[in-house]
């Protein structure tokens, strides 16, 4: 399948569930081969349905990772998928953006659909302090002694100090 | 030992069988592994956190230090992500040069893996032989970039160092050297009955498991998933070169998804990299190597960017992702790195299940894990840091003592 064809199907399949759909293309090499990046926003409630629908486009949609950003009022989780892989030059990089209100940053796990999302979801839980319903317990990266500190948060819950010259114990405040 | 009795064995985080810190826990019954789990997070350095306090050009050099091996792949992915956000079109010559540097990196990384694999199997003579061969590519990298490891050749919008016509013969000489060495490597790794005995049908990962667990790179390809970012998602000069994802059936006509298949894939990819470099040299277009040679101006332009960018690069271990967000500021607003080992870690669980305890080291090594890549997180100002400070303090004291002693010797 061509990338453009897949993007059309994606648009059709997810039309009711997504907003802010945009396609960014870049050109590479002498032959000006095109790479397609697709961005879309999805509500927290519909996220799981949208991920389920991706399975109608590809037997195993490849979940690459999720990124997380503290934007002040919200915590944005961006789920990056690669679709149409194994089709030379026709892969589409899809990013689904979910905005979680900081007052109640709760979302559902997708590990029941895509087991490979486990580490990524645990990372978001540890680094951003979000709750992921249905996600297996246990920490993947940070030591238990760091519970309660969420390094990627830009508020008081984040890591606002950095150790400088470890042997002197000096610490500097970071903006 | 009572075979029916299960017990749990913890391997790592520091263990002779592991080259980098990771903790693997295996549940064994006799010598048979019944279940396995792992924990990451033993080499946190806070790379992304540090990056958010630097400007994009400074981050290139920080990104290089995410990994001691993939120090082209990380800055390359970072630069492409910035170029994506800032809508910068890289000159074609720079795209070809980026491809050459990236393929040189793949050759040395795969040779490093093959040496480590031999070591894990107890064949240290092969380890030394392969790492001797690896010196050639490192010499060429040094010749082209000035450094063997951290090359510092990439820049947002292109590359910092061109390859002149005078330098091409040295690359060609390296290609000829490796074409010969490749035959020998095939003979050593593919025809040796002991290597086959230790790796055939060991640590099997089925295609379905690879797909479900979102495996990437040679780990996925060895299980039959024809996924390769160089083939699927055009970046640099790869789309011009018509790269094909390599699966083990190319050589043997079958896919078993075992350790042996993962060795085959990497071996074949060395040959593929040599061919790609050869093509790049042949088709290297003329022209500039930078979108904006005045870095001050580039920084001013980047400061005006209010957008997000994402890049995919096929690092030696598989798909590497850099996501970033820029918001009219000197520094980035967000930066996320996902290295291939991060994605491949899940796969060691099915690989280890039902294996022999003695095969655990080679199975773990077969995904070529790079834990510095997988762990980049931050440490915070809590008790945990104190122990580290004390250890560091002792290290500094010891170093100062040695320095003093050395000074005294100098006088003698």
Coordinates of C-alpha atoms in Angstrom, one line a residue:
Chain A
X1 CA 0.0 0.0 0.0
X2 CA 1.2 3.5 -0.7
X3 CA 1.7 5.9 2.1
X4 CA -0.8 8.4 0.7
X5 CA -3.4 5.6 0.4
X6 CA -2.8 4.6 4.0
X7 CA -3.1 8.2 5.2
X8 CA -6.5 8.5 3.4
X9 CA -7.7 5.3 5.0
X10 CA -6.4 6.5 8.4
X11 CA -8.4 9.8 7.9
X12 CA -11.5 7.9 7.0
X13 CA -11.3 5.3 9.8
X14 CA -10.5 7.8 12.5
X15 CA -12.5 10.8 11.2
X16 CA -15.0 10.9 14.1
X17 CA -12.4 10.4 16.8
X18 CA -9.6 12.8 16.0
X19 CA -9.0 16.5 15.6
X20 CA -6.2 18.7 14.5
X21 CA -5.2 16.2 11.8
X22 CA -2.1 17.3 9.9
X23 CA 0.4 15.8 7.5
X24 CA 4.0 16.9 7.4
X25 CA 6.1 15.7 4.5
X26 CA 9.8 16.1 4.1
X27 CA 12.0 15.3 1.0
X28 CA 15.3 13.5 1.1
X29 CA 18.1 12.5 -1.3
X30 CA 18.6 13.4 -4.9
X31 CA 15.4 11.6 -5.9
X32 CA 13.5 13.8 -3.4
X33 CA 11.8 10.8 -1.7
X34 CA 9.0 11.8 0.6
X35 CA 8.7 10.9 4.2
X36 CA 5.2 11.2 5.8
X37 CA 4.6 12.3 9.4
X38 CA 1.0 12.4 10.5
X39 CA -0.1 14.2 13.7
X40 CA -3.6 14.0 15.3
X41 CA -5.2 14.8 18.6
X42 CA -7.5 12.4 20.3
X43 CA -9.5 12.7 23.5
X44 CA -8.5 10.6 26.4
X45 CA -11.9 8.8 26.3
X46 CA -11.5 7.7 22.7
X47 CA -7.8 6.8 22.8
X48 CA -8.2 3.1 23.3
X49 CA -10.8 2.9 20.5
X50 CA -8.5 4.7 18.2
X51 CA -5.7 2.3 18.9
X52 CA -8.1 -0.6 18.4
X53 CA -9.0 0.9 15.0
X54 CA -5.4 1.0 13.9
X55 CA -5.5 -2.8 13.9
X56 CA -7.9 -2.6 11.0
X57 CA -5.3 -0.9 9.0
X58 CA -2.4 -3.1 10.0
X59 CA -2.3 -6.5 11.6
X60 CA 0.3 -5.3 14.1
X61 CA 0.6 -1.6 14.3
X62 CA 4.1 -0.8 15.5
X63 CA 4.1 1.2 18.7
X64 CA 7.4 3.0 18.8
X65 CA 7.2 4.9 22.1
X66 CA 5.2 7.5 23.8
X67 CA 6.6 11.0 24.7
X68 CA 5.4 13.1 27.6
X69 CA 5.4 16.8 28.0
X70 CA 4.3 19.0 30.9
X71 CA 2.7 22.0 29.3
X72 CA 1.6 23.7 32.5
X73 CA -2.1 23.0 32.8
X74 CA -1.9 19.7 31.0
X75 CA 0.3 16.7 30.6
X76 CA 0.5 15.8 26.9
X77 CA 1.2 12.2 26.0
X78 CA 2.2 11.6 22.5
X79 CA 1.9 8.0 21.2
X80 CA 4.2 7.4 18.2
X81 CA 3.2 4.6 15.8
X82 CA 4.8 3.4 12.6
X83 CA 2.3 2.1 10.1
X84 CA 2.8 0.5 6.7
X85 CA 6.3 -0.7 7.7
X86 CA 8.0 -3.2 5.5
X87 CA 6.7 -1.3 2.5
X88 CA 9.8 0.3 1.0
X89 CA 9.6 4.1 1.3
X90 CA 5.9 4.0 2.2
X91 CA 5.9 3.9 6.0
X92 CA 3.8 6.5 7.8
X93 CA 4.9 7.9 11.2
X94 CA 1.7 8.6 13.2
X95 CA 1.6 10.6 16.4
X96 CA -1.5 10.6 18.5
X97 CA -1.7 13.4 21.1
X98 CA -3.7 13.0 24.3
X99 CA -4.0 15.9 26.7
X100 CA -4.5 14.9 30.4
X101 CA -5.5 17.6 32.8
X102 CA -2.9 18.0 35.5
X103 CA -5.5 17.9 38.2
X104 CA -6.4 14.4 37.3
X105 CA -3.8 12.9 34.9
X106 CA -5.4 9.5 34.4
X107 CA -5.4 7.4 31.3
X108 CA -6.0 3.7 30.3
X109 CA -3.3 1.3 29.4
X110 CA -2.9 0.0 25.9
X111 CA -0.6 -2.9 27.0
X112 CA -3.6 -5.3 26.6
X113 CA -3.6 -4.4 22.9
X114 CA 0.1 -3.9 22.4
X115 CA 2.3 -5.7 25.1
X116 CA 5.3 -3.8 23.8
X117 CA 4.1 -0.6 25.3
X118 CA 4.8 -1.8 28.8
X119 CA 8.2 0.0 29.5
X120 CA 7.0 3.1 27.8
X121 CA 3.9 3.4 30.0
X122 CA 5.8 2.7 33.1
X123 CA 8.3 5.4 32.1
X124 CA 5.5 7.9 31.8
X125 CA 4.1 6.9 35.2
X126 CA 7.5 7.3 36.9
X127 CA 8.6 10.5 35.1
X128 CA 5.4 12.4 34.9
X129 CA 3.4 11.1 37.8
X130 CA 0.4 10.1 35.7
X131 CA -1.9 7.2 36.6
X132 CA -2.4 4.5 34.0
X133 CA -5.3 2.3 34.7
X134 CA -4.7 -1.4 34.1
X135 CA -0.9 -1.1 33.9
X136 CA 1.1 -3.8 35.7
X137 CA 2.6 -2.5 39.0
X138 CA 6.4 -2.0 39.5
X139 CA 8.9 0.5 38.4
X140 CA 11.0 0.2 35.2
X141 CA 13.6 3.0 35.6
X142 CA 13.8 5.0 38.8
X143 CA 14.7 3.6 42.1
X144 CA 11.9 3.4 44.8
X145 CA 13.7 6.0 46.9
X146 CA 12.8 8.5 44.2
X147 CA 9.1 7.9 44.5
X148 CA 7.2 11.2 44.6
X149 CA 9.7 13.0 42.4
X150 CA 8.7 13.2 38.7
X151 CA 11.7 14.5 36.7
X152 CA 9.8 15.6 33.6
X153 CA 7.3 17.7 35.5
X154 CA 8.0 21.4 35.3
X155 CA 6.2 22.2 38.6
X156 CA 7.2 21.6 42.2
X157 CA 6.9 17.8 41.7
X158 CA 9.8 17.9 39.2
X159 CA 13.5 17.6 39.8
X160 CA 14.5 21.2 40.2
X161 CA 18.0 20.8 41.5
X162 CA 21.0 19.3 39.8
X163 CA 24.1 18.0 41.6
X164 CA 27.2 19.8 40.5
X165 CA 30.7 18.6 41.6
X166 CA 29.3 15.5 43.3
X167 CA 32.2 15.2 45.7
X168 CA 31.5 18.6 47.2
X169 CA 27.8 18.0 47.6
X170 CA 27.1 21.3 45.8
X171 CA 23.7 21.6 44.2
X172 CA 22.5 24.3 41.8
X173 CA 18.9 25.4 41.3
X174 CA 17.7 25.0 37.8
X175 CA 15.0 27.1 36.2
Chain B
X1 CA 19.7 -30.9 42.9
X2 CA 16.1 -31.5 43.1
X3 CA 14.8 -30.8 39.6
X4 CA 11.3 -30.1 40.6
X5 CA 12.4 -27.3 43.0
X6 CA 12.2 -23.8 41.4
X7 CA 14.6 -21.1 42.5
X8 CA 15.2 -17.6 41.4
X9 CA 18.7 -16.4 40.4
X10 CA 19.5 -12.7 40.0
X11 CA 22.1 -11.8 37.3
X12 CA 23.4 -8.3 37.5
X13 CA 23.2 -5.3 37.6
X14 CA 27.0 -5.9 37.8
X15 CA 27.9 -9.3 36.6
X16 CA 30.8 -10.8 34.6
X17 CA 28.4 -12.1 32.0
X18 CA 27.0 -8.6 31.4
X19 CA 28.8 -5.8 29.7
X20 CA 26.5 -3.0 31.0
X21 CA 24.4 -2.8 34.1
X22 CA 21.0 -4.5 33.9
X23 CA 19.3 -6.8 36.4
X24 CA 17.9 -10.0 35.0
X25 CA 16.1 -12.4 37.3
X26 CA 15.5 -15.9 36.1
X27 CA 13.3 -18.5 37.7
X28 CA 15.0 -21.9 37.2
X29 CA 14.0 -25.5 37.6
X30 CA 17.2 -27.5 37.6
X31 CA 19.2 -25.9 34.8
X32 CA 16.1 -24.9 32.8
X33 CA 14.8 -21.3 32.8
X34 CA 11.1 -21.2 33.5
X35 CA 10.5 -17.5 33.6
X36 CA 12.5 -14.2 33.4
X37 CA 12.2 -10.6 34.2
X38 CA 14.5 -7.6 34.1
X39 CA 14.9 -4.1 35.6
X40 CA 16.5 -1.1 34.0
X41 CA 17.7 2.2 35.5
X42 CA 21.2 1.4 36.7
X43 CA 23.0 3.9 34.6
X44 CA 20.8 7.0 34.7
X45 CA 22.5 10.3 33.7
X46 CA 19.7 12.7 33.1
X47 CA 20.5 13.4 29.4
X48 CA 17.1 14.6 28.3
X49 CA 16.8 16.8 31.5
X50 CA 20.2 18.3 30.8
X51 CA 19.3 18.9 27.2
X52 CA 16.4 21.1 28.1
X53 CA 18.9 23.5 29.6
X54 CA 21.1 23.9 26.5
X55 CA 20.6 25.4 23.0
X56 CA 20.0 23.0 20.0
X57 CA 23.6 23.2 18.8
X58 CA 25.0 22.3 22.3
X59 CA 22.6 19.4 22.4
X60 CA 24.1 17.8 19.3
X61 CA 27.2 17.1 21.4
X62 CA 25.2 15.9 24.4
X63 CA 23.2 13.6 22.1
X64 CA 26.5 12.1 20.9
X65 CA 27.2 11.1 24.5
X66 CA 23.9 9.1 24.9
X67 CA 25.8 6.1 23.6
X68 CA 29.5 5.3 23.1
X69 CA 28.7 3.3 20.0
X70 CA 25.8 5.1 18.2
X71 CA 27.3 8.6 18.4
X72 CA 26.3 9.2 14.8
X73 CA 22.8 7.8 15.1
X74 CA 21.8 9.9 18.1
X75 CA 22.9 13.3 16.9
X76 CA 21.6 12.4 13.4
X77 CA 18.2 11.7 14.8
X78 CA 18.3 14.9 16.9
X79 CA 19.4 17.0 13.9
X80 CA 16.7 15.5 11.7
X81 CA 14.0 16.2 14.4
X82 CA 15.2 19.9 14.6
X83 CA 15.3 20.2 10.8
X84 CA 11.7 18.7 10.8
X85 CA 10.5 21.3 13.3
X86 CA 12.3 24.2 11.7
X87 CA 11.6 23.1 8.1
X88 CA 15.2 23.0 7.1
X89 CA 16.2 21.2 3.9
X90 CA 19.6 19.5 4.2
X91 CA 21.9 19.8 1.1
X92 CA 22.1 16.6 -0.9
X93 CA 25.8 16.2 -0.4
X94 CA 25.4 16.4 3.3
X95 CA 22.7 13.7 3.2
X96 CA 25.2 11.4 1.4
X97 CA 27.9 12.2 3.9
X98 CA 25.6 11.5 6.8
X99 CA 24.8 8.1 5.2
X100 CA 28.5 7.3 4.9
X101 CA 29.2 8.2 8.5
X102 CA 26.2 6.2 9.7
X103 CA 27.2 3.1 7.7
X104 CA 30.7 3.3 9.1
X105 CA 29.2 3.3 12.5
X106 CA 27.0 0.3 11.7
X107 CA 30.1 -1.7 10.6
X108 CA 32.0 -1.0 13.7
X109 CA 29.0 -1.6 15.9
X110 CA 28.1 -5.0 14.3
X111 CA 31.8 -6.1 14.5
X112 CA 31.7 -5.1 18.1
X113 CA 28.6 -7.3 18.6
X114 CA 30.1 -10.3 16.8
X115 CA 33.2 -10.1 19.1
X116 CA 31.0 -9.9 22.2
X117 CA 28.9 -12.8 21.0
X118 CA 32.1 -14.9 20.5
X119 CA 33.2 -13.9 24.0
X120 CA 29.9 -14.9 25.5
X121 CA 30.3 -18.3 23.8
X122 CA 33.7 -18.7 25.3
X123 CA 35.6 -18.1 22.1
X124 CA 37.9 -15.3 23.1
X125 CA 40.3 -15.9 20.2
X126 CA 37.5 -15.0 17.9
X127 CA 36.7 -12.0 20.0
X128 CA 40.2 -10.7 19.6
X129 CA 40.3 -11.5 15.9
X130 CA 37.1 -9.7 15.2
X131 CA 38.0 -6.7 17.2
X132 CA 41.4 -6.6 15.4
X133 CA 39.4 -6.4 12.2
X134 CA 37.3 -3.7 13.7
X135 CA 40.3 -1.4 14.1
X136 CA 40.3 -0.7 10.4
X137 CA 36.9 1.0 10.4
X138 CA 37.8 2.9 13.5
X139 CA 41.0 4.1 11.8
X140 CA 39.0 5.3 8.8
X141 CA 36.5 7.1 11.1
X142 CA 39.4 8.8 12.8
X143 CA 40.9 9.7 9.4
X144 CA 37.6 11.2 8.2
X145 CA 36.4 12.9 11.4
X146 CA 39.4 13.3 13.6
X147 CA 38.0 11.0 16.3
X148 CA 37.5 7.3 16.7
X149 CA 34.4 7.5 18.9
X150 CA 32.7 10.8 19.5
X151 CA 33.0 12.2 15.9
X152 CA 31.3 15.6 16.2
X153 CA 30.7 15.8 12.5
X154 CA 26.9 16.4 12.5
X155 CA 25.3 19.8 12.5
X156 CA 21.7 21.0 12.2
X157 CA 21.2 21.4 8.5
X158 CA 24.2 19.2 7.4
X159 CA 27.6 18.0 8.4
X160 CA 30.6 19.8 9.8
X161 CA 33.2 17.9 7.9
X162 CA 33.3 17.2 4.1
X163 CA 35.0 14.2 2.6
X164 CA 37.5 15.3 0.1
X165 CA 38.5 13.5 -3.1
X166 CA 41.9 12.9 -1.5
X167 CA 40.3 10.9 1.3
X168 CA 38.3 8.6 -1.0
X169 CA 41.2 6.1 -1.7
X170 CA 41.6 5.4 2.0
X171 CA 37.8 4.5 2.2
X172 CA 38.2 2.3 -0.9
X173 CA 41.1 0.6 0.7
X174 CA 39.0 -0.1 3.7
X175 CA 36.2 -1.5 1.6
X176 CA 38.6 -3.9 -0.2
X177 CA 40.0 -4.9 3.2
X178 CA 36.6 -5.8 4.6
X179 CA 35.5 -7.6 1.5
X180 CA 38.3 -10.1 2.1
X181 CA 37.7 -10.1 5.9
X182 CA 34.0 -10.8 5.3
X183 CA 34.8 -14.1 3.7
X184 CA 36.9 -15.1 6.7
X185 CA 34.2 -13.9 9.1
X186 CA 31.6 -16.0 7.3
X187 CA 33.8 -19.0 7.5
X188 CA 34.5 -18.5 11.3
X189 CA 30.9 -17.7 12.3
X190 CA 28.7 -19.7 10.0
X191 CA 30.7 -23.0 9.4
X192 CA 31.9 -23.6 12.9
X193 CA 29.9 -26.6 14.4
X194 CA 30.5 -25.4 18.0
X195 CA 29.0 -21.9 17.3
X196 CA 26.0 -23.6 15.7
X197 CA 25.6 -25.9 18.6
X198 CA 25.6 -23.0 21.0
X199 CA 23.3 -20.7 19.0
X200 CA 21.0 -22.8 16.8
X201 CA 17.5 -22.9 18.2
X202 CA 18.7 -21.1 21.3
X203 CA 16.8 -17.9 22.5
X204 CA 14.1 -18.2 19.9
X205 CA 11.8 -15.2 19.2
X206 CA 8.9 -15.9 16.9
X207 CA 7.8 -13.4 14.3
X208 CA 4.5 -13.0 16.1
X209 CA 6.2 -12.2 19.4
X210 CA 8.6 -9.8 17.7
X211 CA 5.6 -8.0 16.3
X212 CA 3.5 -7.9 19.5
X213 CA 6.5 -6.8 21.5
X214 CA 7.4 -4.1 19.0
X215 CA 10.9 -5.4 18.5
X216 CA 13.2 -3.4 16.2
X217 CA 16.4 -3.7 14.2
X218 CA 18.3 -6.9 13.7
X219 CA 16.4 -8.5 16.6
X220 CA 13.1 -8.1 14.7
X221 CA 14.6 -8.9 11.3
X222 CA 16.2 -12.1 12.6
X223 CA 12.6 -13.2 13.4
X224 CA 11.4 -12.4 9.9
X225 CA 10.0 -8.9 10.4
X226 CA 11.2 -7.0 7.3
X227 CA 11.3 -3.7 9.1
X228 CA 14.2 -1.3 8.5
X229 CA 13.9 2.5 8.8
X230 CA 16.4 2.9 6.0
X231 CA 14.1 0.9 3.7
X232 CA 10.7 2.1 5.0
X233 CA 11.0 5.7 6.0
X234 CA 13.3 7.9 3.8
X235 CA 16.0 9.9 5.5
X236 CA 19.5 11.1 4.5
X237 CA 20.4 9.4 1.2
X238 CA 18.9 6.0 2.0
X239 CA 15.9 6.2 -0.3
X240 CA 18.2 6.9 -3.3
X241 CA 20.1 3.7 -2.4
X242 CA 17.1 1.3 -2.4
X243 CA 18.0 -0.4 0.9
X244 CA 16.4 -3.8 1.5
X245 CA 15.7 -5.1 5.0
X246 CA 17.8 -8.2 5.6
X247 CA 16.3 -11.4 7.1
X248 CA 18.2 -14.6 7.6
X249 CA 16.4 -16.5 4.8
X250 CA 18.5 -14.5 2.3
X251 CA 21.4 -16.7 3.3
X252 CA 19.9 -20.0 4.5
X253 CA 16.4 -20.0 3.0
X254 CA 14.7 -20.3 6.4
X255 CA 14.0 -18.1 9.5
X256 CA 14.2 -19.6 13.0
X257 CA 14.5 -16.4 15.0
X258 CA 17.3 -17.8 17.2
X259 CA 20.7 -16.4 18.3
X260 CA 22.3 -17.8 15.1
X261 CA 19.9 -15.9 13.0
X262 CA 20.7 -12.7 14.8
X263 CA 24.4 -13.3 14.1
X264 CA 23.6 -13.9 10.4
X265 CA 21.6 -10.7 10.1
X266 CA 24.3 -8.6 11.5
X267 CA 27.0 -10.3 9.4
X268 CA 24.9 -9.7 6.2
X269 CA 24.3 -6.1 7.3
X270 CA 28.1 -5.5 7.4
X271 CA 28.3 -6.5 3.8
X272 CA 25.2 -4.3 3.0
X273 CA 26.9 -1.3 4.7
X274 CA 30.0 -1.8 2.6
X275 CA 27.9 -1.8 -0.5
X276 CA 26.0 1.3 0.6
X277 CA 29.3 3.2 1.3
X278 CA 30.6 2.2 -2.1
X279 CA 27.4 3.5 -3.8
X280 CA 27.5 6.7 -1.8
X281 CA 31.1 7.4 -2.8
X282 CA 30.2 6.7 -6.4
X283 CA 27.1 8.9 -6.5
X284 CA 28.3 11.6 -4.0
X285 CA 26.8 14.9 -5.4
X286 CA 28.7 18.1 -5.4
X287 CA 27.5 21.1 -3.4
X288 CA 27.4 22.7 0.0
X289 CA 27.5 20.6 3.2
X290 CA 25.6 23.0 5.4
X291 CA 22.2 24.7 5.2
X292 CA 23.5 27.6 7.2
X293 CA 27.3 27.9 7.8
X294 CA 27.0 30.8 10.2
X295 CA 26.0 29.1 13.4
X296 CA 25.0 32.4 15.2
X297 CA 22.5 33.0 12.4
X298 CA 21.3 29.4 12.7
X299 CA 20.8 29.8 16.4
X300 CA 18.8 33.0 15.9
X301 CA 16.6 31.3 13.3
X302 CA 16.1 28.3 15.6
X303 CA 15.0 30.6 18.4
X304 CA 12.1 31.7 16.3
X305 CA 10.8 28.2 15.8
X306 CA 7.5 27.3 17.4
X307 CA 6.9 23.7 16.3
X308 CA 7.6 20.1 17.1
X309 CA 9.7 17.6 15.2
X310 CA 10.2 13.9 15.1
X311 CA 12.9 11.8 13.5
X312 CA 13.4 8.1 12.9
X313 CA 16.8 6.7 12.2
X314 CA 18.0 3.1 11.8
X315 CA 20.7 2.8 14.4
X316 CA 22.9 -0.3 14.4
X317 CA 20.5 -1.9 17.0
X318 CA 17.3 -0.7 15.2
X319 CA 14.8 2.1 15.0
X320 CA 15.8 5.1 17.0
X321 CA 13.4 8.0 17.7
X322 CA 14.0 11.6 18.8
X323 CA 11.0 13.8 19.5
X324 CA 11.3 17.5 20.4
X325 CA 9.3 20.6 20.8
X326 CA 10.6 24.2 20.3
X327 CA 8.7 27.2 21.6
X328 CA 10.3 30.5 20.6
X329 CA 13.1 30.0 23.0
X330 CA 16.9 29.4 23.0
X331 CA 16.3 26.1 24.7
X332 CA 14.0 23.2 23.9
X333 CA 10.7 22.8 25.6
X334 CA 10.6 19.0 25.3
X335 CA 13.0 16.2 24.2
X336 CA 12.4 12.5 24.2
X337 CA 14.8 9.8 23.0
X338 CA 13.8 6.3 22.4
X339 CA 16.7 4.0 21.7
X340 CA 16.3 0.6 20.1
X341 CA 17.4 -1.3 23.2
X342 CA 14.5 0.3 25.1
X343 CA 12.1 -1.4 22.6
X344 CA 14.0 -4.7 22.4
X345 CA 14.3 -5.3 26.1
X346 CA 10.8 -6.9 26.2
X347 CA 12.0 -9.6 23.8
X348 CA 14.5 -11.2 26.2
X349 CA 11.7 -12.6 28.3
X350 CA 10.3 -15.0 25.6
X351 CA 13.8 -15.7 24.4
X352 CA 14.9 -16.8 27.9
X353 CA 11.9 -18.9 28.7
X354 CA 12.7 -22.6 28.5
X355 CA 16.4 -22.0 27.8
X356 CA 19.4 -23.5 29.6
X357 CA 20.8 -21.3 32.4
X358 CA 24.3 -21.4 30.7
X359 CA 22.8 -19.8 27.6
X360 CA 21.4 -16.7 29.4
X361 CA 24.5 -14.6 28.7
X362 CA 24.6 -15.2 24.9
X363 CA 20.8 -14.8 24.7
X364 CA 20.9 -11.4 26.4
X365 CA 23.9 -10.4 24.3
X366 CA 22.1 -11.5 21.1
X367 CA 19.8 -8.4 21.1
X368 CA 23.1 -6.4 21.4
X369 CA 21.7 -4.4 24.3
X370 CA 23.0 -0.9 24.8
X371 CA 21.9 0.1 28.3
X372 CA 23.4 3.5 28.2
X373 CA 21.0 4.2 25.4
X374 CA 18.0 2.7 27.2
X375 CA 18.7 4.6 30.5
X376 CA 19.0 8.4 30.1
X377 CA 16.8 9.5 33.0
X378 CA 17.5 12.0 35.7
X379 CA 18.4 11.6 39.3
X380 CA 16.8 13.9 41.8
X381 CA 17.7 15.5 45.1
X382 CA 16.8 12.6 47.4
X383 CA 18.7 10.3 49.7
X384 CA 19.7 8.0 46.8
X385 CA 22.2 10.6 45.6
X386 CA 24.1 10.8 48.9
X387 CA 25.6 7.3 48.5
X388 CA 26.8 8.2 45.1
X389 CA 28.3 11.4 46.4
X390 CA 30.2 9.5 49.0
X391 CA 31.5 7.0 46.5
X392 CA 32.5 9.8 44.3
X393 CA 34.3 11.6 47.1
X394 CA 36.3 8.5 47.9
X395 CA 37.2 8.2 44.2
X396 CA 38.4 11.8 44.0
X397 CA 40.5 11.4 47.2
X398 CA 42.0 8.3 45.7
X399 CA 42.8 10.0 42.4
X400 CA 44.4 12.9 44.2
X401 CA 46.5 10.5 46.2
X402 CA 47.7 8.8 43.1
X403 CA 48.4 12.1 41.5
X404 CA 50.6 13.1 44.5
X405 CA 52.4 9.8 44.3
X406 CA 53.0 10.2 40.6
X407 CA 54.4 13.6 41.2
X408 CA 56.9 12.2 43.7
X409 CA 57.9 9.6 41.2
X410 CA 58.4 12.2 38.5
X411 CA 61.0 14.0 40.8
X412 CA 62.8 10.7 41.3

